[in-house]
JSON list of C-alpha atoms in Angstrom, two decimals:
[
{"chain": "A", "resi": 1, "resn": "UNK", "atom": "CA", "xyz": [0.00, 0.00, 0.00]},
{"chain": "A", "resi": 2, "resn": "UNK", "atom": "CA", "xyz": [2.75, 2.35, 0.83]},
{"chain": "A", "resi": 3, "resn": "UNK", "atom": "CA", "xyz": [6.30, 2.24, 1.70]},
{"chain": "A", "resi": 4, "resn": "UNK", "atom": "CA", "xyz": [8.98, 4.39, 3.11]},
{"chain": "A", "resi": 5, "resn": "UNK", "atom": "CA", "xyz": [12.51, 5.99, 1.90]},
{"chain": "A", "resi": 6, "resn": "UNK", "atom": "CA", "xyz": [13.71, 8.43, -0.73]},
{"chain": "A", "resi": 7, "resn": "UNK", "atom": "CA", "xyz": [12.65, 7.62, -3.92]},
{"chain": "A", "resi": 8, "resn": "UNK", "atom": "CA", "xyz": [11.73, 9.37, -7.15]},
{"chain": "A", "resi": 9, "resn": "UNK", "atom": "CA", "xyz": [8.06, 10.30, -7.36]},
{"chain": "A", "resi": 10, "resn": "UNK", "atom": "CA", "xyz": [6.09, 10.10, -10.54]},
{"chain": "A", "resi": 11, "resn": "UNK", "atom": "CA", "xyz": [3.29, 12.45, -11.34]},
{"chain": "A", "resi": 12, "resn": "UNK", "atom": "CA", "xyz": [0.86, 9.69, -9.59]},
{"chain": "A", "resi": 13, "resn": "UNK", "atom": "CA", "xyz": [2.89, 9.66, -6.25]},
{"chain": "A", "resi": 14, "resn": "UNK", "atom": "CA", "xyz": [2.97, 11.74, -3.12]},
{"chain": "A", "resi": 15, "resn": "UNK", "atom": "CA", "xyz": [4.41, 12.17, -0.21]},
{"chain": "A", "resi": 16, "resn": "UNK", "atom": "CA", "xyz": [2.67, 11.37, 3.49]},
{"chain": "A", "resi": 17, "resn": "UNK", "atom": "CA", "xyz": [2.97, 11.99, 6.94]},
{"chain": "A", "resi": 18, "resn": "UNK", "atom": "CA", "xyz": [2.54, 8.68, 8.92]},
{"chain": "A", "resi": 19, "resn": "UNK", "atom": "CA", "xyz": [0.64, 10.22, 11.81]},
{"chain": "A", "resi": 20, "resn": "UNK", "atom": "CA", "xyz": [1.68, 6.93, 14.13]},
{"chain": "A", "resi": 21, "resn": "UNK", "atom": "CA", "xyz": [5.51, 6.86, 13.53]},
{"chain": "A", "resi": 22, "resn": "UNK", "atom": "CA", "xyz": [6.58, 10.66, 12.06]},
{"chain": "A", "resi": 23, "resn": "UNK", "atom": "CA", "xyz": [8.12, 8.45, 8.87]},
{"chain": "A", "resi": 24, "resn": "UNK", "atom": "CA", "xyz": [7.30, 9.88, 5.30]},
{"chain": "A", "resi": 25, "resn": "UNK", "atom": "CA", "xyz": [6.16, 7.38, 3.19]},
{"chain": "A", "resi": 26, "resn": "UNK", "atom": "CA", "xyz": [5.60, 7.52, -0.48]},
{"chain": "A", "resi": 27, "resn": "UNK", "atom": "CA", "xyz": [2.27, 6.59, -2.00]},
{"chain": "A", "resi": 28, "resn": "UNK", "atom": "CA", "xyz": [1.83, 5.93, -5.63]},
{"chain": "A", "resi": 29, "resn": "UNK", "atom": "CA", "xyz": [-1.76, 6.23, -5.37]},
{"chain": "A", "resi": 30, "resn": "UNK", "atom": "CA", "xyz": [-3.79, 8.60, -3.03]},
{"chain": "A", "resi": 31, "resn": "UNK", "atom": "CA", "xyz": [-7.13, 7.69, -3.77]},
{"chain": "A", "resi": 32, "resn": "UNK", "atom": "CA", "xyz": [-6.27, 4.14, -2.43]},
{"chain": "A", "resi": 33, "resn": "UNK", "atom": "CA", "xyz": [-5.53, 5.34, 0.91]},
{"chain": "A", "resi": 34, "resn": "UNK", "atom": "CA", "xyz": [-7.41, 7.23, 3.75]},
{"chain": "A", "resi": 35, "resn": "UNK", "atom": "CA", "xyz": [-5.05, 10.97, 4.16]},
{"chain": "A", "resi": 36, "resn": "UNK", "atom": "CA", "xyz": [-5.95, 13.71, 6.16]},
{"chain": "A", "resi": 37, "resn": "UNK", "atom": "CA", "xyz": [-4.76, 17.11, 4.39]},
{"chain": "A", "resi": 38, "resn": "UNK", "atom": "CA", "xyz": [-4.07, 20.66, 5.95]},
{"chain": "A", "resi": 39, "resn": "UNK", "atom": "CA", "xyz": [-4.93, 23.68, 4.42]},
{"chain": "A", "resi": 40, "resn": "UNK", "atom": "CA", "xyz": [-3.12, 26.24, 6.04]},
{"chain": "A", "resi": 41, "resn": "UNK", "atom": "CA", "xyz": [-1.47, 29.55, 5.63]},
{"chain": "A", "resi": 42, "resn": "UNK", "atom": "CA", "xyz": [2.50, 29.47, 5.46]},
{"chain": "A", "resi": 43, "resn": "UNK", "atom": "CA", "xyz": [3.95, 31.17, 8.75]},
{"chain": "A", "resi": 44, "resn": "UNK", "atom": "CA", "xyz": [6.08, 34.11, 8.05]},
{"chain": "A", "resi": 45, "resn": "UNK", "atom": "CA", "xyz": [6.92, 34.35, 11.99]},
{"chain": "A", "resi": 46, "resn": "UNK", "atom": "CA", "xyz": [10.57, 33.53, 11.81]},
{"chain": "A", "resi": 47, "resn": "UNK", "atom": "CA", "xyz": [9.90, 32.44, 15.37]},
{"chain": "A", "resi": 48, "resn": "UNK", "atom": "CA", "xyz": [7.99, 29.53, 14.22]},
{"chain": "A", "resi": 49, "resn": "UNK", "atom": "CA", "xyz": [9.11, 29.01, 10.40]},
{"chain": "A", "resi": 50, "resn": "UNK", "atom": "CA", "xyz": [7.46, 26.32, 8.25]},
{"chain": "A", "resi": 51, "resn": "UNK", "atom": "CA", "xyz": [8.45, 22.81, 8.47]},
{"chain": "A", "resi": 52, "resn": "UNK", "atom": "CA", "xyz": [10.15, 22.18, 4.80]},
{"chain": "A", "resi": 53, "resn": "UNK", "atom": "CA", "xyz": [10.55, 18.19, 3.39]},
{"chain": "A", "resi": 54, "resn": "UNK", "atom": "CA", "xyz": [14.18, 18.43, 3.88]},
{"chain": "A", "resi": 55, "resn": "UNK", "atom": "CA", "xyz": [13.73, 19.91, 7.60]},
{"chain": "A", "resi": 56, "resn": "UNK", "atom": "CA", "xyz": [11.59, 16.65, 8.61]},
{"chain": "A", "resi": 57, "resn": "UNK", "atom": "CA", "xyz": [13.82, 14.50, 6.28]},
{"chain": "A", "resi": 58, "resn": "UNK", "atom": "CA", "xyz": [17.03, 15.56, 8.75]},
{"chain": "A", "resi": 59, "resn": "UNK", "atom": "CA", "xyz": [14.69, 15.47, 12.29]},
{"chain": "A", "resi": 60, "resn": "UNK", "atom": "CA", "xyz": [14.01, 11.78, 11.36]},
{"chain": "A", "resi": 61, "resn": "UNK", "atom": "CA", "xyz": [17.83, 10.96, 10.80]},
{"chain": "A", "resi": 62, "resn": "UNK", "atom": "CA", "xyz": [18.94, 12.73, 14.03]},
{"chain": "A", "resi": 63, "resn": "UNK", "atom": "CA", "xyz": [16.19, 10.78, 15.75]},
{"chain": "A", "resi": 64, "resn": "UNK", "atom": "CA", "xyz": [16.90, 7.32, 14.46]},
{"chain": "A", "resi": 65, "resn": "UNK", "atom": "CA", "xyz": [20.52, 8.05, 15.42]},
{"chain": "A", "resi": 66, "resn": "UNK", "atom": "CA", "xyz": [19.37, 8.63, 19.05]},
{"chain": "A", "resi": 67, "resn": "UNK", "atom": "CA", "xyz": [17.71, 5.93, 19.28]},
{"chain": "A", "resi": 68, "resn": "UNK", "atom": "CA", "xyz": [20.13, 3.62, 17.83]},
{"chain": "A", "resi": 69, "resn": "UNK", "atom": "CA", "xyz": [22.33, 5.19, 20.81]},
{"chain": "A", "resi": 70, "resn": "UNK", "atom": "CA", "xyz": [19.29, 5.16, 23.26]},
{"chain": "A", "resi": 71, "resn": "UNK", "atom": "CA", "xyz": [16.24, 3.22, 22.43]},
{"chain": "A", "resi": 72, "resn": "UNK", "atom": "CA", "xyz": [13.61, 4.65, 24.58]},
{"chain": "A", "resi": 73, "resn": "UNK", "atom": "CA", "xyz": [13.34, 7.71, 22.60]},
{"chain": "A", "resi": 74, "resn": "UNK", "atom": "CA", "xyz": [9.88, 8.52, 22.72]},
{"chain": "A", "resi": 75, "resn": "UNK", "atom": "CA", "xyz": [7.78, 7.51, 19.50]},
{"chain": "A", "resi": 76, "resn": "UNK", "atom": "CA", "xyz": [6.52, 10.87, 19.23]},
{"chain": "A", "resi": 77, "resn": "UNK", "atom": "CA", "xyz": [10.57, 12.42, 19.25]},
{"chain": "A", "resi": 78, "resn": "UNK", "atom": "CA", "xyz": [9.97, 13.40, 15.44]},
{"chain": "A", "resi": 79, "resn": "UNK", "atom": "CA", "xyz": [6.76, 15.95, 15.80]},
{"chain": "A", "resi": 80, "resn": "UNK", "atom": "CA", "xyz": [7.87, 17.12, 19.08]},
{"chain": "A", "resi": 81, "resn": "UNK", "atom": "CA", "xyz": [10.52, 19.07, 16.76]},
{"chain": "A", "resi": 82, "resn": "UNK", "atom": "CA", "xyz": [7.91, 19.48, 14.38]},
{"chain": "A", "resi": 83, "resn": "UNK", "atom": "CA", "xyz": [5.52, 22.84, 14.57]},
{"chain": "A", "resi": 84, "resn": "UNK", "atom": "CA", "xyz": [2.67, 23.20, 16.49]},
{"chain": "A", "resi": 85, "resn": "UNK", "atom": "CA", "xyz": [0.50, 23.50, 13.35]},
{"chain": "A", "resi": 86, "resn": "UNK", "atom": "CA", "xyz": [1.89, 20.08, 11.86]},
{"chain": "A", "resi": 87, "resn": "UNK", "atom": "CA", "xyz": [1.45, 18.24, 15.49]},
{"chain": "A", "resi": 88, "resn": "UNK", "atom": "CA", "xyz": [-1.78, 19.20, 16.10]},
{"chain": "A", "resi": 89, "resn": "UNK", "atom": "CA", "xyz": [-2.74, 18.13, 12.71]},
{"chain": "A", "resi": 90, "resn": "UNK", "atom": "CA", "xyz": [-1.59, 14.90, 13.21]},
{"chain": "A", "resi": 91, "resn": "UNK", "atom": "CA", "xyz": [-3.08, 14.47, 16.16]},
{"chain": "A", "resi": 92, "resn": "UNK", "atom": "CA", "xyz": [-6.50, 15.28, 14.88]},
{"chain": "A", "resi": 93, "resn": "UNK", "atom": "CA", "xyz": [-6.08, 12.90, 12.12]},
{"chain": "A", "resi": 94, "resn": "UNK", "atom": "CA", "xyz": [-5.15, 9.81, 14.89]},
{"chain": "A", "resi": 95, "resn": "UNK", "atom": "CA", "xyz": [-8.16, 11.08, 16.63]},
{"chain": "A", "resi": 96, "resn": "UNK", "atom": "CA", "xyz": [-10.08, 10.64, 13.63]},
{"chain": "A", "resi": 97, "resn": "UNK", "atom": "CA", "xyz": [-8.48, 7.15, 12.61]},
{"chain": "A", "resi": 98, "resn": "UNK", "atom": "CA", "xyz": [-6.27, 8.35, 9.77]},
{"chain": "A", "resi": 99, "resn": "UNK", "atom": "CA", "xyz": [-2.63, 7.40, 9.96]},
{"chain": "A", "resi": 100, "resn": "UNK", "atom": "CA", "xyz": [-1.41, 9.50, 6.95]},
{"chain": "A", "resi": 101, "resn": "UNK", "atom": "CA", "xyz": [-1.64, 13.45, 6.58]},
{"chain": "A", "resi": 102, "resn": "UNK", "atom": "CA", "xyz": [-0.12, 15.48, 3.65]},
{"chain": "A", "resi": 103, "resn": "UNK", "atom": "CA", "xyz": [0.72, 19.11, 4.09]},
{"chain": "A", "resi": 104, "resn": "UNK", "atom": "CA", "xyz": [2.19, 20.86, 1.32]},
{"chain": "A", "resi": 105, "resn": "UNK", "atom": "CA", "xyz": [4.83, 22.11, 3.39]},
{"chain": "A", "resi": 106, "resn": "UNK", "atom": "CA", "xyz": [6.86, 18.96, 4.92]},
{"chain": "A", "resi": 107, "resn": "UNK", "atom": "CA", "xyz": [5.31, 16.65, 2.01]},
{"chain": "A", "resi": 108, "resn": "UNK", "atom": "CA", "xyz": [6.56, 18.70, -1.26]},
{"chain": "A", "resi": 109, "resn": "UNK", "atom": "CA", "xyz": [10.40, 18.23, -2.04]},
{"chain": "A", "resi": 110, "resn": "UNK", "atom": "CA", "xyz": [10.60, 21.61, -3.40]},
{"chain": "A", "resi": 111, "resn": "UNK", "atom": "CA", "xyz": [14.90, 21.34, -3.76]},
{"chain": "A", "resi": 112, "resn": "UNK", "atom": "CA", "xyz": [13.38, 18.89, -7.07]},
{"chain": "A", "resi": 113, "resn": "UNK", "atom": "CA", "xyz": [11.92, 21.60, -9.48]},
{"chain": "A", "resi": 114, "resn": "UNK", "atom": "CA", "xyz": [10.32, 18.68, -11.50]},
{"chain": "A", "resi": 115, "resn": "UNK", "atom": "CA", "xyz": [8.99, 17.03, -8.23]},
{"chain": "A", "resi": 116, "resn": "UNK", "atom": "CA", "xyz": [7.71, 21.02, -7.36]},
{"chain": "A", "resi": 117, "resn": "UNK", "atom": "CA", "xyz": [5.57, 21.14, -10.72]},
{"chain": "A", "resi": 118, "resn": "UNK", "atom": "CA", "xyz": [4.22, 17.62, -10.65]},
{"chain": "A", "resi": 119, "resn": "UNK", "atom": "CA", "xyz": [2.83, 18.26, -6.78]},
{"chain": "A", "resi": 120, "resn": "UNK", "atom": "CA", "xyz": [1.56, 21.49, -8.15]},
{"chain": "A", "resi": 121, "resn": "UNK", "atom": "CA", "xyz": [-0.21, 20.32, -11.26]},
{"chain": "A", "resi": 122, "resn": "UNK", "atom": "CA", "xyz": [-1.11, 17.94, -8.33]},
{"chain": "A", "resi": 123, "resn": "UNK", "atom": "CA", "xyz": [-2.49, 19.65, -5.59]},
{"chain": "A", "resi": 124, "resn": "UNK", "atom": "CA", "xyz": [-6.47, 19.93, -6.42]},
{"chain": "A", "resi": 125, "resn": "UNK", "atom": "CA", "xyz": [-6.18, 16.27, -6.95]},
{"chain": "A", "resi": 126, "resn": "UNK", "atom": "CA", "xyz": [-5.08, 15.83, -3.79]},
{"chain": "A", "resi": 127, "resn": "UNK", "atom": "CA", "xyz": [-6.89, 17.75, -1.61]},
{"chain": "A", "resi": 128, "resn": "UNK", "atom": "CA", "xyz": [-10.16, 16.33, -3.53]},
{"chain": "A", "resi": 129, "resn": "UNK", "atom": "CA", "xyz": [-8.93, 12.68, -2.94]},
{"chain": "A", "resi": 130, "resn": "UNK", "atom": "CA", "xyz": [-8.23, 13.35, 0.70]},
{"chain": "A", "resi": 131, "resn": "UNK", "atom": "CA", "xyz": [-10.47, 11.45, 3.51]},
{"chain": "A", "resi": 132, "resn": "UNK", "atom": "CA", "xyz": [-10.93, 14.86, 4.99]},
{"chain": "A", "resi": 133, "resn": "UNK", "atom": "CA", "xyz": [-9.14, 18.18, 5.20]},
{"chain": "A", "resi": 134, "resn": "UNK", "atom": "CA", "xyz": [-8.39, 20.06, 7.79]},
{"chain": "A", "resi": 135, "resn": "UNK", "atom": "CA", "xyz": [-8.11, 23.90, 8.08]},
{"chain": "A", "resi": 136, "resn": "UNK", "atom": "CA", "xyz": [-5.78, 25.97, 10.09]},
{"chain": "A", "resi": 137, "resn": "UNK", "atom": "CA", "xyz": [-6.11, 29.87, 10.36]},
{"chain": "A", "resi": 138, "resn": "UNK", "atom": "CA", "xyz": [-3.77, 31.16, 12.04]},
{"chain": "A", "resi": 139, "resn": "UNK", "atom": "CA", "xyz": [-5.67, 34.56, 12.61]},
{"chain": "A", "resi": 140, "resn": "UNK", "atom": "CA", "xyz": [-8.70, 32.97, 14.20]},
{"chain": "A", "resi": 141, "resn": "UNK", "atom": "CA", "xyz": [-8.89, 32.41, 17.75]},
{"chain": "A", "resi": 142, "resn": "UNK", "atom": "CA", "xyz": [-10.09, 29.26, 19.04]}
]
């Protein structure tokens, strides 16, 4: 169904959160699998800056390297690092029984400028094929 490590996406694949174990997995086909998506506005607080693919890419190495030294690292030791916005989306997704959340920023490799146009192209696609989406505005109080 879906599998993890770095691979080369086609136009069919996409990158997800695993909401359980932090991991990004590739999927090569959305609508076969229940995703939560955010729609959010991008933070331009550079006290709490945007979670990129390659930022998550390097928490997850650091993280398996701790726990290779020290294996009670907690399971949740990726999205602790993570932002609030991406933490509390996954936990709404677990709460609503959906291991997988995409997020355009920590699920778009945007050093690939092919990858960048295909997820693009991509994006209403997506969102549309996603189990359910939520929506964060950061301007609203709760």
């Amino acid at each position: 169904m879906y599998y993890s490590g770095l691979i080369r996406l086609s136009r069919r694949d996409m990158w997800l959160l695993n909401t359980e174990n932090d991991e990004l997995v590739s999927v090569n086909n959305p609508r076969s699998v229940r995703y939560a998506a955010l729609s959010h506005m991008w933070s331009k607080d550079p006290l709490v800056p945007e979670l990129s693919f390659h930022d998550l890419r390097r928490i997850q190495e650091q993280v398996r390297a701790a726990r290779e030294k020290d294996p009670t690292v907690p399971e949740d030791a990726v999205l602790a690092r993570a932002s609030p916005k991406i933490c509390s989306a996954c936990a709404y997704a677990r709460d609503d029984g959906i291991g997988l959340l995409w997020a355009d920023t920590c699920c778009i490799d945007k050093s690939s400028s092919a990858e960048l146009g295909e997820a693009i192209n991509s994006m209403y696609s997506w969102y549309s094929s996603s189990t359910v989406c939520y929506v964060f505005l950061h301007d609203v109080d709760g």
